[in-house]
């Protein structure tokens, strides 16, 4: 039996009885054996069924994953909550709810099974680091976790290109700003774009300064200049293998 006796060795009283207290720690069916060793050895057994104690908010656990990260719009991540009492016994039938910071879709975890576990799937189109918490029977447990939603690939329609100023003297420069976004509007960092220009009415040519990789906001810049007066240049940008739909015009005075 998993537990302890207040006094495991006893002497019977005048009525032939002896008693002690058994304190169990495991929720299970315990077999208790008593052996009388005075004279003829006699052994007797009894069974005791012990149920779990109430849910412990500090003993219960929350585990994120696998996976602990996924792409926006992807299959998501599983969050498993295990309800336990103060002795580590699983508690079945407890109601679990999972919460995640930000904008997400969180499936219903429901009630814990015989192992004390309930799981929920988290999906999201919002990129970023998210904190995951849970309640059991309406109370928040101490254990928490985190998951990361990564941006999807660059999207041609969501990403943007602007040029400022839109009209410059010959030999001056205009700043071309590129914002690389995925289909859900999440910034896509770490992308180095390439630039091209087409002159109208032509012929004409210009130059771009090298752009750094996009920052945490998905932005990067390049300076465009040309000495071909009277030309309007249409600037196009390719980012992550995708040509951005939006273009920007720069007129050379």
JSON list of C-alpha atoms in Angstrom, two decimals:
[
{"chain": "A", "resi": 1, "resn": "UNK", "atom": "CA", "xyz": [0.00, 0.00, 0.00]},
{"chain": "A", "resi": 2, "resn": "UNK", "atom": "CA", "xyz": [1.24, 3.51, -0.81]},
{"chain": "A", "resi": 3, "resn": "UNK", "atom": "CA", "xyz": [0.87, 5.35, 2.45]},
{"chain": "A", "resi": 4, "resn": "UNK", "atom": "CA", "xyz": [1.84, 5.14, 6.06]},
{"chain": "A", "resi": 5, "resn": "UNK", "atom": "CA", "xyz": [0.53, 3.67, 9.31]},
{"chain": "A", "resi": 6, "resn": "UNK", "atom": "CA", "xyz": [0.50, 5.75, 12.47]},
{"chain": "A", "resi": 7, "resn": "UNK", "atom": "CA", "xyz": [1.69, 2.63, 14.33]},
{"chain": "A", "resi": 8, "resn": "UNK", "atom": "CA", "xyz": [2.41, -0.44, 12.21]},
{"chain": "A", "resi": 9, "resn": "UNK", "atom": "CA", "xyz": [3.10, -2.70, 15.24]},
{"chain": "A", "resi": 10, "resn": "UNK", "atom": "CA", "xyz": [0.30, -3.07, 17.79]},
{"chain": "A", "resi": 11, "resn": "UNK", "atom": "CA", "xyz": [-0.75, -4.99, 20.90]},
{"chain": "A", "resi": 12, "resn": "UNK", "atom": "CA", "xyz": [-4.35, -6.06, 21.36]},
{"chain": "A", "resi": 13, "resn": "UNK", "atom": "CA", "xyz": [-6.36, -4.70, 24.28]},
{"chain": "A", "resi": 14, "resn": "UNK", "atom": "CA", "xyz": [-8.54, -6.60, 26.77]},
{"chain": "A", "resi": 15, "resn": "UNK", "atom": "CA", "xyz": [-11.19, -7.13, 24.09]},
{"chain": "A", "resi": 16, "resn": "UNK", "atom": "CA", "xyz": [-8.64, -8.53, 21.69]},
{"chain": "A", "resi": 17, "resn": "UNK", "atom": "CA", "xyz": [-8.66, -5.45, 19.49]},
{"chain": "A", "resi": 18, "resn": "UNK", "atom": "CA", "xyz": [-5.94, -3.19, 18.14]},
{"chain": "A", "resi": 19, "resn": "UNK", "atom": "CA", "xyz": [-6.29, -0.26, 15.75]},
{"chain": "A", "resi": 20, "resn": "UNK", "atom": "CA", "xyz": [-4.13, 2.21, 13.91]},
{"chain": "A", "resi": 21, "resn": "UNK", "atom": "CA", "xyz": [-4.59, 4.91, 11.29]},
{"chain": "A", "resi": 22, "resn": "UNK", "atom": "CA", "xyz": [-3.56, 4.39, 7.67]},
{"chain": "A", "resi": 23, "resn": "UNK", "atom": "CA", "xyz": [-2.87, 7.54, 5.64]},
{"chain": "A", "resi": 24, "resn": "UNK", "atom": "CA", "xyz": [-2.77, 6.77, 1.91]},
{"chain": "A", "resi": 25, "resn": "UNK", "atom": "CA", "xyz": [-1.06, 8.98, -0.70]},
{"chain": "A", "resi": 26, "resn": "UNK", "atom": "CA", "xyz": [-1.90, 7.04, -3.85]},
{"chain": "A", "resi": 27, "resn": "UNK", "atom": "CA", "xyz": [-5.39, 7.03, -5.31]},
{"chain": "A", "resi": 28, "resn": "UNK", "atom": "CA", "xyz": [-5.89, 3.30, -5.83]},
{"chain": "A", "resi": 29, "resn": "UNK", "atom": "CA", "xyz": [-7.28, 0.14, -4.28]},
{"chain": "A", "resi": 30, "resn": "UNK", "atom": "CA", "xyz": [-5.00, -0.74, -1.38]},
{"chain": "A", "resi": 31, "resn": "UNK", "atom": "CA", "xyz": [-4.65, -4.20, 0.13]},
{"chain": "A", "resi": 32, "resn": "UNK", "atom": "CA", "xyz": [-3.97, -4.02, 3.84]},
{"chain": "A", "resi": 33, "resn": "UNK", "atom": "CA", "xyz": [-2.57, -7.09, 5.58]},
{"chain": "A", "resi": 34, "resn": "UNK", "atom": "CA", "xyz": [-2.64, -7.76, 9.32]},
{"chain": "A", "resi": 35, "resn": "UNK", "atom": "CA", "xyz": [-0.62, -10.59, 10.81]},
{"chain": "A", "resi": 36, "resn": "UNK", "atom": "CA", "xyz": [-1.08, -11.93, 14.36]},
{"chain": "A", "resi": 37, "resn": "UNK", "atom": "CA", "xyz": [2.12, -13.51, 15.54]},
{"chain": "A", "resi": 38, "resn": "UNK", "atom": "CA", "xyz": [1.23, -14.51, 19.10]},
{"chain": "A", "resi": 39, "resn": "UNK", "atom": "CA", "xyz": [0.90, -18.27, 19.20]},
{"chain": "A", "resi": 40, "resn": "UNK", "atom": "CA", "xyz": [-0.43, -19.53, 15.89]},
{"chain": "A", "resi": 41, "resn": "UNK", "atom": "CA", "xyz": [0.38, -17.10, 13.05]},
{"chain": "A", "resi": 42, "resn": "UNK", "atom": "CA", "xyz": [-2.80, -15.71, 11.49]},
{"chain": "A", "resi": 43, "resn": "UNK", "atom": "CA", "xyz": [-2.90, -13.36, 8.49]},
{"chain": "A", "resi": 44, "resn": "UNK", "atom": "CA", "xyz": [-5.93, -11.36, 7.34]},
{"chain": "A", "resi": 45, "resn": "UNK", "atom": "CA", "xyz": [-6.36, -8.86, 4.49]},
{"chain": "A", "resi": 46, "resn": "UNK", "atom": "CA", "xyz": [-8.77, -6.06, 3.67]},
{"chain": "A", "resi": 47, "resn": "UNK", "atom": "CA", "xyz": [-9.11, -3.71, 0.72]},
{"chain": "A", "resi": 48, "resn": "UNK", "atom": "CA", "xyz": [-9.46, 0.06, 0.82]},
{"chain": "A", "resi": 49, "resn": "UNK", "atom": "CA", "xyz": [-10.31, 2.19, -2.22]},
{"chain": "A", "resi": 50, "resn": "UNK", "atom": "CA", "xyz": [-8.83, 5.69, -2.13]},
{"chain": "A", "resi": 51, "resn": "UNK", "atom": "CA", "xyz": [-10.00, 8.48, -4.45]},
{"chain": "A", "resi": 52, "resn": "UNK", "atom": "CA", "xyz": [-7.82, 11.43, -5.52]},
{"chain": "A", "resi": 53, "resn": "UNK", "atom": "CA", "xyz": [-7.79, 14.54, -3.38]},
{"chain": "A", "resi": 54, "resn": "UNK", "atom": "CA", "xyz": [-9.00, 17.85, -4.83]},
{"chain": "A", "resi": 55, "resn": "UNK", "atom": "CA", "xyz": [-7.09, 19.36, -7.75]},
{"chain": "A", "resi": 56, "resn": "UNK", "atom": "CA", "xyz": [-3.85, 21.06, -6.74]},
{"chain": "A", "resi": 57, "resn": "UNK", "atom": "CA", "xyz": [-3.22, 24.27, -8.67]},
{"chain": "A", "resi": 58, "resn": "UNK", "atom": "CA", "xyz": [0.52, 24.00, -8.04]},
{"chain": "A", "resi": 59, "resn": "UNK", "atom": "CA", "xyz": [0.90, 20.28, -8.74]},
{"chain": "A", "resi": 60, "resn": "UNK", "atom": "CA", "xyz": [-1.08, 20.28, -12.00]},
{"chain": "A", "resi": 61, "resn": "UNK", "atom": "CA", "xyz": [0.87, 20.91, -15.20]},
{"chain": "A", "resi": 62, "resn": "UNK", "atom": "CA", "xyz": [0.57, 22.46, -18.65]},
{"chain": "A", "resi": 63, "resn": "UNK", "atom": "CA", "xyz": [2.73, 21.34, -21.58]},
{"chain": "A", "resi": 64, "resn": "UNK", "atom": "CA", "xyz": [2.86, 23.01, -25.00]},
{"chain": "A", "resi": 65, "resn": "UNK", "atom": "CA", "xyz": [3.60, 20.85, -28.02]},
{"chain": "A", "resi": 66, "resn": "UNK", "atom": "CA", "xyz": [4.76, 19.23, -29.93]},
{"chain": "A", "resi": 67, "resn": "UNK", "atom": "CA", "xyz": [5.21, 21.44, -31.76]},
{"chain": "A", "resi": 68, "resn": "UNK", "atom": "CA", "xyz": [6.05, 24.53, -29.76]},
{"chain": "A", "resi": 69, "resn": "UNK", "atom": "CA", "xyz": [6.04, 26.70, -32.88]},
{"chain": "A", "resi": 70, "resn": "UNK", "atom": "CA", "xyz": [4.13, 26.73, -36.16]},
{"chain": "A", "resi": 71, "resn": "UNK", "atom": "CA", "xyz": [3.52, 28.90, -39.21]},
{"chain": "A", "resi": 72, "resn": "UNK", "atom": "CA", "xyz": [0.62, 31.34, -39.21]},
{"chain": "A", "resi": 73, "resn": "UNK", "atom": "CA", "xyz": [-2.40, 29.61, -40.69]},
{"chain": "A", "resi": 74, "resn": "UNK", "atom": "CA", "xyz": [-0.80, 26.20, -40.12]},
{"chain": "A", "resi": 75, "resn": "UNK", "atom": "CA", "xyz": [-1.95, 23.12, -38.25]},
{"chain": "A", "resi": 76, "resn": "UNK", "atom": "CA", "xyz": [-1.21, 24.64, -34.84]},
{"chain": "A", "resi": 77, "resn": "UNK", "atom": "CA", "xyz": [0.09, 23.29, -31.55]},
{"chain": "A", "resi": 78, "resn": "UNK", "atom": "CA", "xyz": [-1.32, 20.94, -28.93]},
{"chain": "A", "resi": 79, "resn": "UNK", "atom": "CA", "xyz": [-1.59, 22.05, -25.30]},
{"chain": "A", "resi": 80, "resn": "UNK", "atom": "CA", "xyz": [-1.91, 19.24, -22.74]},
{"chain": "A", "resi": 81, "resn": "UNK", "atom": "CA", "xyz": [-3.08, 19.93, -19.20]},
{"chain": "A", "resi": 82, "resn": "UNK", "atom": "CA", "xyz": [-2.72, 17.31, -16.47]},
{"chain": "A", "resi": 83, "resn": "UNK", "atom": "CA", "xyz": [-4.85, 17.67, -13.35]},
{"chain": "A", "resi": 84, "resn": "UNK", "atom": "CA", "xyz": [-3.24, 16.23, -10.22]},
{"chain": "A", "resi": 85, "resn": "UNK", "atom": "CA", "xyz": [-3.91, 16.36, -6.51]},
{"chain": "A", "resi": 86, "resn": "UNK", "atom": "CA", "xyz": [-1.26, 17.37, -3.98]},
{"chain": "A", "resi": 87, "resn": "UNK", "atom": "CA", "xyz": [0.17, 13.84, -4.01]},
{"chain": "A", "resi": 88, "resn": "UNK", "atom": "CA", "xyz": [0.53, 13.64, -7.77]},
{"chain": "A", "resi": 89, "resn": "UNK", "atom": "CA", "xyz": [-2.54, 11.48, -8.32]},
{"chain": "A", "resi": 90, "resn": "UNK", "atom": "CA", "xyz": [-4.35, 12.17, -11.61]},
{"chain": "A", "resi": 91, "resn": "UNK", "atom": "CA", "xyz": [-7.80, 13.70, -11.20]},
{"chain": "A", "resi": 92, "resn": "UNK", "atom": "CA", "xyz": [-10.36, 12.56, -13.76]},
{"chain": "A", "resi": 93, "resn": "UNK", "atom": "CA", "xyz": [-13.45, 14.52, -14.71]},
{"chain": "A", "resi": 94, "resn": "UNK", "atom": "CA", "xyz": [-12.00, 17.98, -14.03]},
{"chain": "A", "resi": 95, "resn": "UNK", "atom": "CA", "xyz": [-13.03, 20.77, -16.42]},
{"chain": "A", "resi": 96, "resn": "UNK", "atom": "CA", "xyz": [-10.10, 22.35, -18.30]},
{"chain": "A", "resi": 97, "resn": "UNK", "atom": "CA", "xyz": [-9.99, 25.58, -20.31]},
{"chain": "A", "resi": 98, "resn": "UNK", "atom": "CA", "xyz": [-6.91, 26.86, -22.17]},
{"chain": "A", "resi": 99, "resn": "UNK", "atom": "CA", "xyz": [-6.18, 30.54, -22.84]},
{"chain": "A", "resi": 100, "resn": "UNK", "atom": "CA", "xyz": [-3.59, 32.08, -25.17]},
{"chain": "A", "resi": 101, "resn": "UNK", "atom": "CA", "xyz": [-2.55, 35.71, -25.41]},
{"chain": "A", "resi": 102, "resn": "UNK", "atom": "CA", "xyz": [-3.26, 37.52, -28.67]},
{"chain": "A", "resi": 103, "resn": "UNK", "atom": "CA", "xyz": [-5.73, 36.63, -31.39]},
{"chain": "A", "resi": 104, "resn": "UNK", "atom": "CA", "xyz": [-6.01, 32.87, -31.79]},
{"chain": "A", "resi": 105, "resn": "UNK", "atom": "CA", "xyz": [-8.39, 29.97, -32.15]},
{"chain": "A", "resi": 106, "resn": "UNK", "atom": "CA", "xyz": [-8.30, 27.69, -29.11]},
{"chain": "A", "resi": 107, "resn": "UNK", "atom": "CA", "xyz": [-10.13, 24.37, -29.17]},
{"chain": "A", "resi": 108, "resn": "UNK", "atom": "CA", "xyz": [-12.18, 23.17, -26.22]},
{"chain": "A", "resi": 109, "resn": "UNK", "atom": "CA", "xyz": [-10.12, 21.00, -23.87]},
{"chain": "A", "resi": 110, "resn": "UNK", "atom": "CA", "xyz": [-13.15, 19.53, -22.07]},
{"chain": "A", "resi": 111, "resn": "UNK", "atom": "CA", "xyz": [-12.81, 17.19, -19.10]},
{"chain": "A", "resi": 112, "resn": "UNK", "atom": "CA", "xyz": [-9.76, 15.26, -17.97]},
{"chain": "A", "resi": 113, "resn": "UNK", "atom": "CA", "xyz": [-9.57, 11.54, -18.72]},
{"chain": "A", "resi": 114, "resn": "UNK", "atom": "CA", "xyz": [-8.55, 8.73, -16.37]},
{"chain": "A", "resi": 115, "resn": "UNK", "atom": "CA", "xyz": [-4.94, 9.90, -16.65]},
{"chain": "A", "resi": 116, "resn": "UNK", "atom": "CA", "xyz": [-5.99, 13.38, -15.54]},
{"chain": "A", "resi": 117, "resn": "UNK", "atom": "CA", "xyz": [-5.28, 14.83, -18.96]},
{"chain": "A", "resi": 118, "resn": "UNK", "atom": "CA", "xyz": [-7.17, 17.07, -21.36]},
{"chain": "A", "resi": 119, "resn": "UNK", "atom": "CA", "xyz": [-5.81, 18.63, -24.55]},
{"chain": "A", "resi": 120, "resn": "UNK", "atom": "CA", "xyz": [-6.65, 21.59, -26.77]},
{"chain": "A", "resi": 121, "resn": "UNK", "atom": "CA", "xyz": [-5.36, 22.63, -30.19]},
{"chain": "A", "resi": 122, "resn": "UNK", "atom": "CA", "xyz": [-4.23, 26.21, -30.72]},
{"chain": "A", "resi": 123, "resn": "UNK", "atom": "CA", "xyz": [-4.16, 27.73, -34.20]},
{"chain": "A", "resi": 124, "resn": "UNK", "atom": "CA", "xyz": [-3.48, 31.31, -35.20]},
{"chain": "A", "resi": 125, "resn": "UNK", "atom": "CA", "xyz": [-2.92, 33.67, -38.11]},
{"chain": "A", "resi": 126, "resn": "UNK", "atom": "CA", "xyz": [-1.24, 36.23, -35.83]},
{"chain": "A", "resi": 127, "resn": "UNK", "atom": "CA", "xyz": [2.55, 35.90, -35.66]},
{"chain": "A", "resi": 128, "resn": "UNK", "atom": "CA", "xyz": [4.44, 36.34, -32.40]},
{"chain": "A", "resi": 129, "resn": "UNK", "atom": "CA", "xyz": [5.34, 34.80, -29.05]},
{"chain": "A", "resi": 130, "resn": "UNK", "atom": "CA", "xyz": [2.29, 33.80, -27.04]},
{"chain": "A", "resi": 131, "resn": "UNK", "atom": "CA", "xyz": [1.76, 32.86, -23.40]},
{"chain": "A", "resi": 132, "resn": "UNK", "atom": "CA", "xyz": [-0.42, 29.83, -22.68]},
{"chain": "A", "resi": 133, "resn": "UNK", "atom": "CA", "xyz": [-2.32, 29.38, -19.41]},
{"chain": "A", "resi": 134, "resn": "UNK", "atom": "CA", "xyz": [-5.07, 27.08, -18.20]},
{"chain": "A", "resi": 135, "resn": "UNK", "atom": "CA", "xyz": [-7.80, 26.82, -15.63]},
{"chain": "A", "resi": 136, "resn": "UNK", "atom": "CA", "xyz": [-9.03, 23.64, -13.96]},
{"chain": "A", "resi": 137, "resn": "UNK", "atom": "CA", "xyz": [-12.54, 23.81, -12.58]},
{"chain": "A", "resi": 138, "resn": "UNK", "atom": "CA", "xyz": [-12.40, 27.57, -13.07]},
{"chain": "A", "resi": 139, "resn": "UNK", "atom": "CA", "xyz": [-9.14, 28.23, -11.18]},
{"chain": "A", "resi": 140, "resn": "UNK", "atom": "CA", "xyz": [-5.85, 29.14, -12.86]},
{"chain": "A", "resi": 141, "resn": "UNK", "atom": "CA", "xyz": [-3.02, 26.65, -12.37]},
{"chain": "A", "resi": 142, "resn": "UNK", "atom": "CA", "xyz": [0.56, 27.76, -11.66]},
{"chain": "A", "resi": 143, "resn": "UNK", "atom": "CA", "xyz": [2.06, 25.99, -14.66]},
{"chain": "A", "resi": 144, "resn": "UNK", "atom": "CA", "xyz": [2.14, 27.90, -17.96]},
{"chain": "A", "resi": 145, "resn": "UNK", "atom": "CA", "xyz": [3.89, 27.72, -21.31]},
{"chain": "A", "resi": 146, "resn": "UNK", "atom": "CA", "xyz": [4.69, 29.61, -24.47]},
{"chain": "A", "resi": 147, "resn": "UNK", "atom": "CA", "xyz": [4.45, 29.03, -28.18]},
{"chain": "A", "resi": 148, "resn": "UNK", "atom": "CA", "xyz": [5.69, 30.89, -31.24]},
{"chain": "A", "resi": 149, "resn": "UNK", "atom": "CA", "xyz": [3.67, 31.60, -34.36]},
{"chain": "A", "resi": 150, "resn": "UNK", "atom": "CA", "xyz": [5.98, 32.34, -37.29]},
{"chain": "A", "resi": 151, "resn": "UNK", "atom": "CA", "xyz": [4.94, 34.53, -40.24]},
{"chain": "A", "resi": 152, "resn": "UNK", "atom": "CA", "xyz": [3.93, 32.83, -43.45]},
{"chain": "A", "resi": 153, "resn": "UNK", "atom": "CA", "xyz": [5.86, 33.43, -46.70]},
{"chain": "A", "resi": 154, "resn": "UNK", "atom": "CA", "xyz": [5.85, 36.91, -48.31]},
{"chain": "A", "resi": 155, "resn": "UNK", "atom": "CA", "xyz": [2.60, 37.74, -50.08]},
{"chain": "A", "resi": 156, "resn": "UNK", "atom": "CA", "xyz": [2.60, 39.77, -53.31]},
{"chain": "A", "resi": 157, "resn": "UNK", "atom": "CA", "xyz": [-0.69, 41.49, -52.63]},
{"chain": "A", "resi": 158, "resn": "UNK", "atom": "CA", "xyz": [-0.20, 42.29, -48.94]},
{"chain": "A", "resi": 159, "resn": "UNK", "atom": "CA", "xyz": [3.35, 43.65, -49.23]},
{"chain": "A", "resi": 160, "resn": "UNK", "atom": "CA", "xyz": [3.88, 47.30, -50.16]},
{"chain": "A", "resi": 161, "resn": "UNK", "atom": "CA", "xyz": [6.32, 49.53, -52.05]},
{"chain": "A", "resi": 162, "resn": "UNK", "atom": "CA", "xyz": [6.49, 53.35, -51.73]},
{"chain": "A", "resi": 163, "resn": "UNK", "atom": "CA", "xyz": [8.90, 56.03, -52.97]},
{"chain": "A", "resi": 164, "resn": "UNK", "atom": "CA", "xyz": [9.46, 59.42, -51.35]},
{"chain": "A", "resi": 165, "resn": "UNK", "atom": "CA", "xyz": [9.79, 61.97, -52.73]},
{"chain": "A", "resi": 166, "resn": "UNK", "atom": "CA", "xyz": [8.02, 60.90, -55.90]},
{"chain": "A", "resi": 167, "resn": "UNK", "atom": "CA", "xyz": [9.72, 63.65, -57.94]},
{"chain": "A", "resi": 168, "resn": "UNK", "atom": "CA", "xyz": [13.43, 64.52, -57.65]},
{"chain": "A", "resi": 169, "resn": "UNK", "atom": "CA", "xyz": [16.01, 66.59, -59.51]},
{"chain": "A", "resi": 170, "resn": "UNK", "atom": "CA", "xyz": [18.45, 64.69, -61.69]},
{"chain": "A", "resi": 171, "resn": "UNK", "atom": "CA", "xyz": [21.24, 63.23, -59.57]},
{"chain": "A", "resi": 172, "resn": "UNK", "atom": "CA", "xyz": [19.21, 63.37, -56.34]},
{"chain": "A", "resi": 173, "resn": "UNK", "atom": "CA", "xyz": [17.72, 60.34, -54.61]},
{"chain": "A", "resi": 174, "resn": "UNK", "atom": "CA", "xyz": [14.34, 59.03, -53.57]},
{"chain": "A", "resi": 175, "resn": "UNK", "atom": "CA", "xyz": [13.87, 56.60, -50.69]},
{"chain": "A", "resi": 176, "resn": "UNK", "atom": "CA", "xyz": [12.11, 53.39, -51.69]},
{"chain": "A", "resi": 177, "resn": "UNK", "atom": "CA", "xyz": [10.49, 51.72, -48.69]},
{"chain": "A", "resi": 178, "resn": "UNK", "atom": "CA", "xyz": [9.50, 48.07, -48.87]},
{"chain": "A", "resi": 179, "resn": "UNK", "atom": "CA", "xyz": [7.24, 46.40, -46.31]},
{"chain": "A", "resi": 180, "resn": "UNK", "atom": "CA", "xyz": [7.14, 42.64, -46.65]},
{"chain": "A", "resi": 181, "resn": "UNK", "atom": "CA", "xyz": [3.98, 41.03, -45.23]},
{"chain": "A", "resi": 182, "resn": "UNK", "atom": "CA", "xyz": [2.46, 37.57, -45.38]},
{"chain": "A", "resi": 183, "resn": "UNK", "atom": "CA", "xyz": [-1.11, 36.87, -46.47]},
{"chain": "A", "resi": 184, "resn": "UNK", "atom": "CA", "xyz": [-2.37, 37.60, -42.96]},
{"chain": "A", "resi": 185, "resn": "UNK", "atom": "CA", "xyz": [-0.62, 40.96, -42.64]},
{"chain": "A", "resi": 186, "resn": "UNK", "atom": "CA", "xyz": [2.22, 39.69, -40.44]},
{"chain": "A", "resi": 187, "resn": "UNK", "atom": "CA", "xyz": [5.61, 41.32, -40.94]},
{"chain": "A", "resi": 188, "resn": "UNK", "atom": "CA", "xyz": [8.18, 39.00, -42.51]},
{"chain": "A", "resi": 189, "resn": "UNK", "atom": "CA", "xyz": [11.67, 39.81, -41.18]},
{"chain": "A", "resi": 190, "resn": "UNK", "atom": "CA", "xyz": [15.00, 38.71, -42.61]},
{"chain": "A", "resi": 191, "resn": "UNK", "atom": "CA", "xyz": [14.12, 39.13, -46.31]},
{"chain": "A", "resi": 192, "resn": "UNK", "atom": "CA", "xyz": [16.57, 40.94, -48.62]},
{"chain": "A", "resi": 193, "resn": "UNK", "atom": "CA", "xyz": [14.61, 42.41, -51.55]},
{"chain": "A", "resi": 194, "resn": "UNK", "atom": "CA", "xyz": [15.86, 43.10, -55.06]},
{"chain": "A", "resi": 195, "resn": "UNK", "atom": "CA", "xyz": [14.91, 46.18, -57.10]},
{"chain": "A", "resi": 196, "resn": "UNK", "atom": "CA", "xyz": [14.31, 46.91, -60.77]},
{"chain": "A", "resi": 197, "resn": "UNK", "atom": "CA", "xyz": [13.23, 50.00, -62.68]},
{"chain": "A", "resi": 198, "resn": "UNK", "atom": "CA", "xyz": [11.58, 50.70, -66.05]},
{"chain": "A", "resi": 199, "resn": "UNK", "atom": "CA", "xyz": [11.87, 54.19, -67.63]},
{"chain": "A", "resi": 200, "resn": "UNK", "atom": "CA", "xyz": [9.06, 55.94, -69.45]},
{"chain": "A", "resi": 201, "resn": "UNK", "atom": "CA", "xyz": [9.16, 57.17, -72.14]},
{"chain": "A", "resi": 202, "resn": "UNK", "atom": "CA", "xyz": [12.71, 55.79, -72.11]},
{"chain": "A", "resi": 203, "resn": "UNK", "atom": "CA", "xyz": [15.44, 55.09, -72.57]},
{"chain": "A", "resi": 204, "resn": "UNK", "atom": "CA", "xyz": [16.78, 55.67, -69.09]},
{"chain": "A", "resi": 205, "resn": "UNK", "atom": "CA", "xyz": [18.45, 53.98, -66.18]},
{"chain": "A", "resi": 206, "resn": "UNK", "atom": "CA", "xyz": [18.85, 54.43, -62.45]},
{"chain": "A", "resi": 207, "resn": "UNK", "atom": "CA", "xyz": [20.69, 52.90, -59.54]},
{"chain": "A", "resi": 208, "resn": "UNK", "atom": "CA", "xyz": [19.63, 51.48, -56.17]},
{"chain": "A", "resi": 209, "resn": "UNK", "atom": "CA", "xyz": [21.70, 51.30, -53.02]},
{"chain": "A", "resi": 210, "resn": "UNK", "atom": "CA", "xyz": [21.79, 47.81, -51.48]},
{"chain": "A", "resi": 211, "resn": "UNK", "atom": "CA", "xyz": [18.97, 47.17, -49.03]},
{"chain": "A", "resi": 212, "resn": "UNK", "atom": "CA", "xyz": [19.40, 45.44, -45.71]},
{"chain": "A", "resi": 213, "resn": "UNK", "atom": "CA", "xyz": [17.24, 42.52, -44.69]},
{"chain": "A", "resi": 214, "resn": "UNK", "atom": "CA", "xyz": [13.77, 43.47, -43.52]},
{"chain": "A", "resi": 215, "resn": "UNK", "atom": "CA", "xyz": [13.53, 44.29, -39.82]},
{"chain": "A", "resi": 216, "resn": "UNK", "atom": "CA", "xyz": [11.04, 43.10, -37.22]},
{"chain": "A", "resi": 217, "resn": "UNK", "atom": "CA", "xyz": [8.35, 45.26, -38.83]},
{"chain": "A", "resi": 218, "resn": "UNK", "atom": "CA", "xyz": [9.05, 43.77, -42.27]},
{"chain": "A", "resi": 219, "resn": "UNK", "atom": "CA", "xyz": [10.58, 47.04, -43.54]},
{"chain": "A", "resi": 220, "resn": "UNK", "atom": "CA", "xyz": [13.74, 47.96, -45.37]},
{"chain": "A", "resi": 221, "resn": "UNK", "atom": "CA", "xyz": [14.80, 50.83, -47.65]},
{"chain": "A", "resi": 222, "resn": "UNK", "atom": "CA", "xyz": [16.93, 51.61, -50.67]},
{"chain": "A", "resi": 223, "resn": "UNK", "atom": "CA", "xyz": [17.85, 54.92, -52.28]},
{"chain": "A", "resi": 224, "resn": "UNK", "atom": "CA", "xyz": [17.07, 55.30, -55.99]},
{"chain": "A", "resi": 225, "resn": "UNK", "atom": "CA", "xyz": [18.75, 57.91, -58.16]},
{"chain": "A", "resi": 226, "resn": "UNK", "atom": "CA", "xyz": [19.07, 58.75, -61.85]},
{"chain": "A", "resi": 227, "resn": "UNK", "atom": "CA", "xyz": [20.56, 61.48, -64.02]},
{"chain": "A", "resi": 228, "resn": "UNK", "atom": "CA", "xyz": [18.06, 60.95, -66.84]},
{"chain": "A", "resi": 229, "resn": "UNK", "atom": "CA", "xyz": [15.86, 64.04, -66.72]},
{"chain": "A", "resi": 230, "resn": "UNK", "atom": "CA", "xyz": [12.34, 63.80, -68.05]},
{"chain": "A", "resi": 231, "resn": "UNK", "atom": "CA", "xyz": [11.98, 60.13, -67.25]},
{"chain": "A", "resi": 232, "resn": "UNK", "atom": "CA", "xyz": [9.46, 58.51, -64.90]},
{"chain": "A", "resi": 233, "resn": "UNK", "atom": "CA", "xyz": [10.76, 55.30, -63.46]},
{"chain": "A", "resi": 234, "resn": "UNK", "atom": "CA", "xyz": [8.44, 52.55, -62.28]},
{"chain": "A", "resi": 235, "resn": "UNK", "atom": "CA", "xyz": [10.11, 50.68, -59.44]},
{"chain": "A", "resi": 236, "resn": "UNK", "atom": "CA", "xyz": [9.34, 47.00, -58.88]},
{"chain": "A", "resi": 237, "resn": "UNK", "atom": "CA", "xyz": [10.50, 44.87, -55.96]},
{"chain": "A", "resi": 238, "resn": "UNK", "atom": "CA", "xyz": [10.96, 41.13, -55.52]},
{"chain": "A", "resi": 239, "resn": "UNK", "atom": "CA", "xyz": [11.03, 39.75, -51.97]},
{"chain": "A", "resi": 240, "resn": "UNK", "atom": "CA", "xyz": [11.48, 36.12, -51.03]},
{"chain": "A", "resi": 241, "resn": "UNK", "atom": "CA", "xyz": [11.01, 35.07, -54.65]},
{"chain": "A", "resi": 242, "resn": "UNK", "atom": "CA", "xyz": [7.70, 36.95, -54.92]},
{"chain": "A", "resi": 243, "resn": "UNK", "atom": "CA", "xyz": [7.27, 40.07, -57.06]},
{"chain": "A", "resi": 244, "resn": "UNK", "atom": "CA", "xyz": [5.26, 42.57, -55.06]},
{"chain": "A", "resi": 245, "resn": "UNK", "atom": "CA", "xyz": [2.12, 43.69, -56.85]},
{"chain": "A", "resi": 246, "resn": "UNK", "atom": "CA", "xyz": [2.41, 47.33, -55.80]},
{"chain": "A", "resi": 247, "resn": "UNK", "atom": "CA", "xyz": [4.93, 49.51, -57.65]},
{"chain": "A", "resi": 248, "resn": "UNK", "atom": "CA", "xyz": [6.20, 53.03, -57.06]},
{"chain": "A", "resi": 249, "resn": "UNK", "atom": "CA", "xyz": [6.90, 55.80, -59.59]},
{"chain": "A", "resi": 250, "resn": "UNK", "atom": "CA", "xyz": [9.79, 58.26, -59.36]},
{"chain": "A", "resi": 251, "resn": "UNK", "atom": "CA", "xyz": [9.96, 61.21, -61.79]},
{"chain": "A", "resi": 252, "resn": "UNK", "atom": "CA", "xyz": [13.32, 62.77, -62.62]},
{"chain": "A", "resi": 253, "resn": "UNK", "atom": "CA", "xyz": [12.96, 66.55, -63.15]}
]
